[in-house]
Each structure stands twice: as structure tokens, then as C-alpha cells.
Coordinates of C-alpha atoms in Angstrom, one line a residue:
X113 CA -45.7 -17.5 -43.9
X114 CA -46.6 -16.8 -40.5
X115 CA -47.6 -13.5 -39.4
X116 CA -45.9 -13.4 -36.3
X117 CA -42.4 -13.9 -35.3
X118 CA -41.4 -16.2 -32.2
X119 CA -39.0 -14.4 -29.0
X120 CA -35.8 -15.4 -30.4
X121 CA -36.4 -14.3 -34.0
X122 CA -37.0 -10.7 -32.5
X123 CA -33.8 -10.9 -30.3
X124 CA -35.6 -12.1 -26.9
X125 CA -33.3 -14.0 -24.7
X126 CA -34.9 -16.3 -21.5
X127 CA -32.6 -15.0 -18.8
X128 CA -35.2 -16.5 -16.4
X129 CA -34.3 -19.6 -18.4
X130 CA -30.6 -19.8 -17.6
X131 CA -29.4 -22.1 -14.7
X132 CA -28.6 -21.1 -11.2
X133 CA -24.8 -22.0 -11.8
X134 CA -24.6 -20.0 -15.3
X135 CA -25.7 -16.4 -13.3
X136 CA -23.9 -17.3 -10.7
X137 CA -20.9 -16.8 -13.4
X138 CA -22.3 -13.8 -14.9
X139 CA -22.8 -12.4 -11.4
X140 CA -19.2 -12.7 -10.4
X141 CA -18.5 -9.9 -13.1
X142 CA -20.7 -7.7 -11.0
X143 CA -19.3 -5.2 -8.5
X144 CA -20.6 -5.5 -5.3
X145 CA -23.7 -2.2 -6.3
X146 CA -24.6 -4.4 -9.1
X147 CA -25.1 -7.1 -7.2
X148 CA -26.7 -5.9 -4.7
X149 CA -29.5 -4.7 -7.5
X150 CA -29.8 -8.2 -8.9
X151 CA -30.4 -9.3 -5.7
X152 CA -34.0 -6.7 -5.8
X153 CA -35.0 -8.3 -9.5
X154 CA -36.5 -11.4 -8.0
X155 CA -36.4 -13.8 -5.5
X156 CA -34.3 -16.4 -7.3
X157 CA -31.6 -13.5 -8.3
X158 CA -31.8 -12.4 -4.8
X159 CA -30.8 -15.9 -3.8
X160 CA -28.5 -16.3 -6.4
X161 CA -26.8 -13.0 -5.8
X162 CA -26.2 -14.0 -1.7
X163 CA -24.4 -17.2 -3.2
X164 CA -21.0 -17.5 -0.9
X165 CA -19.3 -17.9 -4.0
X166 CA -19.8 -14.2 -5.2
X167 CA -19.1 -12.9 -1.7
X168 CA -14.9 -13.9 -1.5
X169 CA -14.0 -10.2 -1.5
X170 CA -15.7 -7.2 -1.1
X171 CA -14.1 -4.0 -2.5
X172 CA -16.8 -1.8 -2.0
X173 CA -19.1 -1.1 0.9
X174 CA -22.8 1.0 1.1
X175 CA -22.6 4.1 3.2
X176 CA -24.3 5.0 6.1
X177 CA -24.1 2.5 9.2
X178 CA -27.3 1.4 9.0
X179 CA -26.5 0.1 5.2
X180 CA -23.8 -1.4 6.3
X181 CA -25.0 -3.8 9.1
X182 CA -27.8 -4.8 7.1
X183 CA -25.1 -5.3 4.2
X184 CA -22.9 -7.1 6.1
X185 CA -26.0 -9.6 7.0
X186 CA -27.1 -10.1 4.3
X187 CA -23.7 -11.0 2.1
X188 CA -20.8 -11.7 4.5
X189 CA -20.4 -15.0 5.6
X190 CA -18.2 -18.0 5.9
X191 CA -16.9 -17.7 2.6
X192 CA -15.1 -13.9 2.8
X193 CA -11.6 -13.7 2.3
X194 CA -10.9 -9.6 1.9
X195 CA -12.8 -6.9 2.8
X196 CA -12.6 -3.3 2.2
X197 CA -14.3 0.3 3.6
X198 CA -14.1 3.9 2.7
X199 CA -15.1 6.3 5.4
X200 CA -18.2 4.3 7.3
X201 CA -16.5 1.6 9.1
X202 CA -18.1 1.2 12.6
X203 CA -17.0 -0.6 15.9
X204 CA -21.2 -2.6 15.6
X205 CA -19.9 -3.3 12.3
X206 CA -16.4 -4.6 12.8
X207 CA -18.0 -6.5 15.3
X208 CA -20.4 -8.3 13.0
X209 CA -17.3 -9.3 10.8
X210 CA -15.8 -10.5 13.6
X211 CA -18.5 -12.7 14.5
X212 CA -20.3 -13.6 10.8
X213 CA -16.7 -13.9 8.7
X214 CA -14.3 -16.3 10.6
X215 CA -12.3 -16.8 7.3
X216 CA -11.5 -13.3 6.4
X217 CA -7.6 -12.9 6.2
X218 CA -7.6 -9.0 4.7
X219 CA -8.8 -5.7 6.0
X220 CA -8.5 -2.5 4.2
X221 CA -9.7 0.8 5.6
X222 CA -9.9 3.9 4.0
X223 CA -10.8 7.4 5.6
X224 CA -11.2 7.7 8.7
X225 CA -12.7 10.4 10.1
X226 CA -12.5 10.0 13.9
X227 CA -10.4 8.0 16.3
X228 CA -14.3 7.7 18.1
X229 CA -15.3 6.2 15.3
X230 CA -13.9 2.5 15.7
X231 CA -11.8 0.0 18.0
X232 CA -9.2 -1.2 15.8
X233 CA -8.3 -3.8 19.0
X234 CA -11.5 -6.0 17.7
X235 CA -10.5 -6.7 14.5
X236 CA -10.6 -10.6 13.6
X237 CA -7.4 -11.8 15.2
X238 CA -6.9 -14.2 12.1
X239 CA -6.3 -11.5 9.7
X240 CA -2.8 -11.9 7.3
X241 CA -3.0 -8.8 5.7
X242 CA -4.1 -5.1 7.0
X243 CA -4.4 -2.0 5.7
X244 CA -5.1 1.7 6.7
X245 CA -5.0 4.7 4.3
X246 CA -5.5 8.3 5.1
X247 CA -6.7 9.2 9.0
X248 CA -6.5 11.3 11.4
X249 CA -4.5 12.5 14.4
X250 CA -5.1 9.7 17.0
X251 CA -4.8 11.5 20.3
X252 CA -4.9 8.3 22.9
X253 CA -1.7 6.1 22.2
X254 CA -3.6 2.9 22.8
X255 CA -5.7 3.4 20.3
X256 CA -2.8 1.4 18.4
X257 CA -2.7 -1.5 20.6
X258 CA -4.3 -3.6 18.0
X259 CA -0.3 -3.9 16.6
X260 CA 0.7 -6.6 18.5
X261 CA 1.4 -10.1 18.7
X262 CA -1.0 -10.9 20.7
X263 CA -3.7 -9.8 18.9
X264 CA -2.5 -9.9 15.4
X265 CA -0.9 -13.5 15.9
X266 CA -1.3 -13.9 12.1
X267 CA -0.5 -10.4 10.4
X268 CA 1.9 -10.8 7.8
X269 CA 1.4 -7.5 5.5
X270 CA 0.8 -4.3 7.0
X271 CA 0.1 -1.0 5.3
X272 CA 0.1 2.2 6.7
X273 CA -0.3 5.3 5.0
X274 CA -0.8 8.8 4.9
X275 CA -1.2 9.3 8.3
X276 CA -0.8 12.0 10.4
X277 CA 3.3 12.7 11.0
X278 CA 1.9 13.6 14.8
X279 CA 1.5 9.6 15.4
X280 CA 4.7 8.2 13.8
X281 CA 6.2 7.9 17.4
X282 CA 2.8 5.5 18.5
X283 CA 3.4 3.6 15.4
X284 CA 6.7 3.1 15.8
X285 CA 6.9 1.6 18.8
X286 CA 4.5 -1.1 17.9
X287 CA 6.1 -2.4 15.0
X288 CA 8.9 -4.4 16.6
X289 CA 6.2 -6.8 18.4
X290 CA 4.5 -7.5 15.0
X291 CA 8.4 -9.7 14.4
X292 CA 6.3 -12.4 11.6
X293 CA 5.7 -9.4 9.1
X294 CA 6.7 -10.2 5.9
X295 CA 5.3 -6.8 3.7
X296 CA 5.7 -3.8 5.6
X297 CA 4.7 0.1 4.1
X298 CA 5.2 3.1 5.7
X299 CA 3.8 7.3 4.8
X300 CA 3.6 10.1 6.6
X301 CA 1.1 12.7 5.7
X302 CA 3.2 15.2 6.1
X303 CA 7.0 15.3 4.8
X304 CA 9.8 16.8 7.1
X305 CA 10.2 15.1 10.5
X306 CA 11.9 16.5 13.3
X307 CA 15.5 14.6 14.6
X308 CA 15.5 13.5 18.0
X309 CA 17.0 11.2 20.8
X310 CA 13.7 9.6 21.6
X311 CA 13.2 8.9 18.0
X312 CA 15.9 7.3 17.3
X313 CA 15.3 5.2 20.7
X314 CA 12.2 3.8 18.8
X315 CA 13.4 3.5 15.4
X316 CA 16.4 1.1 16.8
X317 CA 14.0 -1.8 17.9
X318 CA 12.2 -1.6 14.3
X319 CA 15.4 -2.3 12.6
X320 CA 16.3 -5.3 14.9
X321 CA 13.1 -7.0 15.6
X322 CA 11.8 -7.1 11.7
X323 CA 13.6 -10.2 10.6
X324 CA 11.4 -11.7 8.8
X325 CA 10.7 -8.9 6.4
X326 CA 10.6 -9.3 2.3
X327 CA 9.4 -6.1 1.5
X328 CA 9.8 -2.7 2.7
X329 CA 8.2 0.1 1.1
X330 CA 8.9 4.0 2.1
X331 CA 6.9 6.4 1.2
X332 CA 5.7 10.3 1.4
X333 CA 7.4 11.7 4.9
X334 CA 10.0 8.2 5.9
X335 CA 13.5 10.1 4.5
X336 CA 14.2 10.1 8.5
X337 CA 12.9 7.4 9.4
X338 CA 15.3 5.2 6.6
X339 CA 18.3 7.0 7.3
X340 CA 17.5 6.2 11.4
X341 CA 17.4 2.6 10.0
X342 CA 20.4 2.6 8.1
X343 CA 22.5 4.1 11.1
X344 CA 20.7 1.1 13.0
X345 CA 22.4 -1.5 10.7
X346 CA 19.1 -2.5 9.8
X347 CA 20.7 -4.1 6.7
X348 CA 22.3 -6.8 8.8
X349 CA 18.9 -7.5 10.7
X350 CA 16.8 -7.9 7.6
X351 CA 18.4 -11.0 6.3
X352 CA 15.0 -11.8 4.1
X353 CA 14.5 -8.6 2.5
X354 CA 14.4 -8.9 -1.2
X355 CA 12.5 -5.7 -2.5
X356 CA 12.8 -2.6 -0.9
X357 CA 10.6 0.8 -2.5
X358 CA 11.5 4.4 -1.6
X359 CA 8.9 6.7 -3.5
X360 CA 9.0 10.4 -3.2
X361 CA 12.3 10.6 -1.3
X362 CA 15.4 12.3 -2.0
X363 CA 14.4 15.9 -2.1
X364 CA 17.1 18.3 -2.1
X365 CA 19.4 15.8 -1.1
X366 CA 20.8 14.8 -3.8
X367 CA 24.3 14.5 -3.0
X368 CA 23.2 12.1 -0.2
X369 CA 21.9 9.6 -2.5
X370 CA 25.1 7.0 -2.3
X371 CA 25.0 7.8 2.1
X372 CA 21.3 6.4 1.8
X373 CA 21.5 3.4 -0.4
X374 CA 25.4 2.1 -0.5
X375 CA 24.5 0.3 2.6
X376 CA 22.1 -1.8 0.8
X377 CA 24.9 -4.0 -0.6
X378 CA 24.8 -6.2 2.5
X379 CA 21.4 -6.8 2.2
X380 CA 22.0 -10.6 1.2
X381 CA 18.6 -11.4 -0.8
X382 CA 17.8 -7.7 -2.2
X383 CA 17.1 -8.3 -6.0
X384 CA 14.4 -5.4 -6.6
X385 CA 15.3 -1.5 -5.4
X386 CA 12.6 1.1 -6.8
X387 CA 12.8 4.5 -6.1
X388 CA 9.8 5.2 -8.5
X389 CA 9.0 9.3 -7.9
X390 CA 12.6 10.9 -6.9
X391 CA 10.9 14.5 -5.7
X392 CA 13.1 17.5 -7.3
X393 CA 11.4 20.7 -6.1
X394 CA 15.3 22.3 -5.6
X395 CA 15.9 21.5 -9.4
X396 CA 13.9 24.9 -9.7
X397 CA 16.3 27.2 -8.3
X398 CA 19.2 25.3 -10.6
X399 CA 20.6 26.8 -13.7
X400 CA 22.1 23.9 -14.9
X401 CA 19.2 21.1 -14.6
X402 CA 20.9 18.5 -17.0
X403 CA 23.8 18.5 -14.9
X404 CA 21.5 18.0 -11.8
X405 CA 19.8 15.4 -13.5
X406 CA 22.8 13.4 -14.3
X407 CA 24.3 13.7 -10.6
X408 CA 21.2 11.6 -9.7
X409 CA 22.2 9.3 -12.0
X410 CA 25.4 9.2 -11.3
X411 CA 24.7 9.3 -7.3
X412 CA 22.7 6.2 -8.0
X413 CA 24.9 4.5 -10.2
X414 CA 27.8 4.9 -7.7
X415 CA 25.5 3.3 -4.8
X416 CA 24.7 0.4 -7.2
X417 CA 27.9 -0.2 -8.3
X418 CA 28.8 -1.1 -4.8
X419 CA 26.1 -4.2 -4.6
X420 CA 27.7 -8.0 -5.7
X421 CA 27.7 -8.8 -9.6
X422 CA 24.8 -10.1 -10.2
X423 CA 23.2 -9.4 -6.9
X424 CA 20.5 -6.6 -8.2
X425 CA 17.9 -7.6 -10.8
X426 CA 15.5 -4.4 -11.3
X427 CA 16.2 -0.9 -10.9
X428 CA 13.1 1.3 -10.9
X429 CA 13.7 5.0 -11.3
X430 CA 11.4 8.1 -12.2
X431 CA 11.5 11.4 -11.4
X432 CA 8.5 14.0 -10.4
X433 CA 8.5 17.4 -10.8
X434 CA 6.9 20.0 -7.9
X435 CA 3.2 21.2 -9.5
X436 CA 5.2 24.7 -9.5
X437 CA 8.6 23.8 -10.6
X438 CA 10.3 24.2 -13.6
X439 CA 10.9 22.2 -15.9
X440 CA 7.3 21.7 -16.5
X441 CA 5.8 18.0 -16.9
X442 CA 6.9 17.8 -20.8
X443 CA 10.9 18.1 -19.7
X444 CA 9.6 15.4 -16.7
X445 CA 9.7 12.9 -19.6
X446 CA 12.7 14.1 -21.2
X447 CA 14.8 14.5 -17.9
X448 CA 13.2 10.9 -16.7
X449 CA 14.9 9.4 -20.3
X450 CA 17.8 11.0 -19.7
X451 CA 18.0 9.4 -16.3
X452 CA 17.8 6.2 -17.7
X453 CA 20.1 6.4 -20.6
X454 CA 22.6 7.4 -18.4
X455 CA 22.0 4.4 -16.0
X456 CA 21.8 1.6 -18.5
X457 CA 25.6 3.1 -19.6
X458 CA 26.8 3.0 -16.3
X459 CA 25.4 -0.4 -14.8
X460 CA 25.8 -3.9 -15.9
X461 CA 23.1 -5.4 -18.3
X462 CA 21.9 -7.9 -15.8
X463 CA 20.0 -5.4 -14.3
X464 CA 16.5 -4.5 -15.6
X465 CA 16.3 -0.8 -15.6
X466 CA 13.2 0.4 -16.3
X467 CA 10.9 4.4 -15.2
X468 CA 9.2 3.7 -11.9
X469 CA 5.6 4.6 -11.1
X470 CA 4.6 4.0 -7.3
X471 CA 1.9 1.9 -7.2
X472 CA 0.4 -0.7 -3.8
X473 CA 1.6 -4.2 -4.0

């Protein structure tokens, strides 16, 4: 018997040993930190791990803007499709993109800290799909010129959320030149906007110029901004629209539920209407909050009721209690069941109705 055992008998396995192609597939199940460590293990991982192939999207970006640059050099190239930043986004380093990633269609940034901190007008003009999530007040309106046709020939989706309330009017009045949008999503930061004549002077060309639009989505802080849009008659404008979202909307208004969405029934194509977090902060002050509960229901049902047989495949619908209200989260669930009960009674079978939870196409 021999007195020593070979690699594989003591559970050695010849990485080294494994073709280029085969780590290529193991390194696609990396994120973009673990790849970037491969890449220091050797010189053949190093070039394995710059391979174009594992480079399509990028969801995940060093910090620092040193980091970046030398990031963005060393792994962004022909082949990237999406990419996405948290926080450390610089005008050098858009730049590079610009120059090194002529195929990227999708741009997500995240945290912003400073309007100083980048030029949103240099972003590839080829891009299908944008998005910008949580940033602050932008005090010079050009700053949003990048919205246009002109420069944005291509955009198709466009996400903005929680942004600062103080910039809805800049936003706003973009929108209508972007007319080739297909996905649009709108929040506020904050919640309550003011009424005025001006406003509703910018909300008008929005709900005329946005034919082309499939999706609409409505979040925190847009109550005003949908009911300037249904007083437009954006209904008849929209002729594409198929899935409209309104999430955390409705607060305290509950007896203005069938004024917001009765409307809807001209909206030729809709087949998908989720209203996934209905807010109910005033259910605290109610005695009765089963009977406020099933006045939702009932407010929605009537609105629903009014769309073609047929017309309306999916109904998404949840409720979400105020951190300090009461009932507390455990009569959430119950109330959110009896919601649903009560709809499924009241509308046809044909329509999937099912507890909505808000989440980014």
C-alpha cells in the first residue's frame, strides 16, 4: 500500500487546471467585488476576470473617484449594457462611460449628494433606460436639461424618485419633450404639494404629449399631480397605457377614491391597476375601522365596476399602516384580508385580485 495519498484522494482540486471558458462561467456568478479580487489572484484570473463577457452589467461600483476611474478602465468596455452608482458618480467618470461604453443602454444613479457633483447633460445619448433615486434640491433649473429629445433621442424608461418636492415644477416641464417614453415613474420626497395655476399650466402638456406611454407608476408625494392629470383628460391622450401603479396614495381621502380612478375606464388598453400600499394614517382617529376598511373596498369596487367586462385583468391592493397608527402591523394583515375578501365578492372573477407590495419594474 502506498504510504502517501495523491491530491485528489485528499480532496485537492486543479483550479489552475480548469479552462479559460469554464471560470469564465464560474466568474459570471461573481458580483462585481468578487471579481474584482479574482482579478488580484493571478495574471491569467486577472485576464479572465476583464473578459467582456463578465462585464454586461455592472450593479455595483468602488467608492472614491479615484476607484472608480481606474474601475471603469479597467472593466467597462464595448460590451456594457447597464450600469449602476450609489453616491460617487462623477462628471470625469461619466465622461469615461461616455467615451469607453458606446453600447450602454441603462443608467441607474443612486444618492446624490450635490447638484456640483455631475453634468447629467453628458450622459451617453444612446441610453433606453434611466434612472435616479434619492437627491437633492437642484437649485439651477438647467441642471435638467438632459430631459430632452435632443439629447435623450433614445430614452424609453425613465425613473425618478424620491426627490426633492422643491424641483417637481423643473421636472415637469421636461417631460412632455421626452414624447417616445414608454415606462415612466414618478416620487416626491416629500408628500403634500401645494395647488396652483402655474402647476397645473405644466402638468397639462405632460398629459398630452405622453402618447406613447405603457406604464405609469405614481408614487410617494404624486396624489396632485394624478388628479391634475385626470382633470387634463390624460386618459384620452394615453391611448397605449396598459399598467398604471399608484403606491402610497389615498391618504385621508378615502371618499375620493371612485373621483380618482373611475376615469380610468376610457383608458382603452389598461389591463393592470395596482394600488399596492393604500396609506391610512386617518384610520387612527376612527372608531369604526372595519367600516373604514370596507369603504375602500367598496370605493374601489364602484371605480372598477365602471371599466368594460373583461377589460381589467389584475387588481393589486394592500394597505399600510402609519409606524404610529393603530391598528398595529398584526390588524395590517387582517384589515389587508378583509380588503380582498370583500373585493373578490364584489368584482367579476376575470379579474386577478391579489395584496399589492410596491416593488421597481
Amino acid at each position: 500500500m502506498a504510504s502517501s495519498s495523491s491530491a485528489h484522494d485528499i480532496g485537492y482540486f486543479p483550479v489552475d487546471e480548469l479552462p479559460d471558458v469554464v471560470l469564465v462561467n464560474v466568474f459570471s456568478f461573481f458580483n462585481v467585488k468578487q471579481k474584482c479580487r479574482v482579478a488580484g489572484v493571478s495574471r491569467r484570473w486577472n485576464a479572465i476576470a476583464k473578459d467582456p463577457r463578465l462585464w454586461k452589467i455592472v450593479d455595483d461600483t468602488p467608492k472614491g473617484p479615484g476607484g472608480l476611474l481606474a474601475f471603469i478602465r479597467a472593466y467597462c468596455g464595448n460590451s456594457l449594457i447597464s450600469f449602476k452608482s450609489s453616491g460617487h458618480m462623477t462628471t470625469p467618470a461619466l465622461k469615461l462611460i461616455r467615451r469607453m461604453c458606446p453600447g450602454i443602454q441603462e443608467f441607474t444613479l443612486c444618492d446624490l449628494t450635490s447638484e456640483k457633483q455631475i453634468n447629467l447633460c453628458i450622459l451617453p445619448s444612446q441610453l433606453t433606460s434611466l434612472t435616479l433615486i434619492s437627491f437633492p434640491y437642484i437649485r439651477n433649473s438647467a441642471w435638467w436639461d438632459f430631459l430632452s429629445s435632443d439629447r435623450m433621442p433614445c430614452l424609453r424608461r425613465l425613473c425618478l424618485r424620491d426627490f426633492m418636492v422643491s424641483n417637481q415644477h423643473d421636472v415637469l416641464q421636461q417631460l412632455p419633450q421626452l414624447s417616445m417614453l414608454t415606462h415612466l415613474s414618478l416620487g416626491f420626497e416629500k408628500h403634500h404639494l401645494q395647488s396652483s395655476s402655474e402647476f397645473d399650466a405644466i402638468v397639462a402638456p405632460v398629459a398630452t404629449n405622453l402618447q406613447n406611454l405603457e406604464v405609469l407608476r405614481l408614487g410617494y408625494g404624486t396624489e396632485f399631480v394624478f388628479h391634475r392629470l385626470v382633470q387634463n383628460n390624460f386618459c384620452n391622450n394615453m391611448p397605449k397605457l396598459r399598467r398604471l401603479d399608484l403606491y402610497y396614495f389615498f391618504d385621508q381621502i378615502c371618499g375620493e377614491i371612485p373621483e380618482y380612478l373611475s376615469p380610468l375606464a376610457s383608458l382603452p388598453l389598461l389591463e393592470y391597476l395596482d394600488i399596492p400600499r393604500i396609506q391610512w394614517t386617518s384610520l387612527r382617529y376612527e372608531v369604526d375601522k372595519v367600516e373604514v376598511i370596507l369603504e375602500i373596498a367598496n370605493d374601489i369596487a364602484d371605480a372598477v365596476m365602471t371599466f368594460p367586462a373583461g377589460k381589467l385583468k389584475q387588481l393589486l391592493i394592500g394597505l399600510e399602516a402609519d409606524p404610529e397608527a393603530i391598528p398595529k402591523a398584526e390588524c395590517v394583515i387582517t384589515s389587508n384580508e378583509a380588503i380582498l375578501v370583500e373585493l373578490r365578492r364584489r368584482l367579476p372573477e376575470g379579474i386577478s385580485i391579489k395584496k399589492g407590495t410596491y416593488t421597481e419594474e
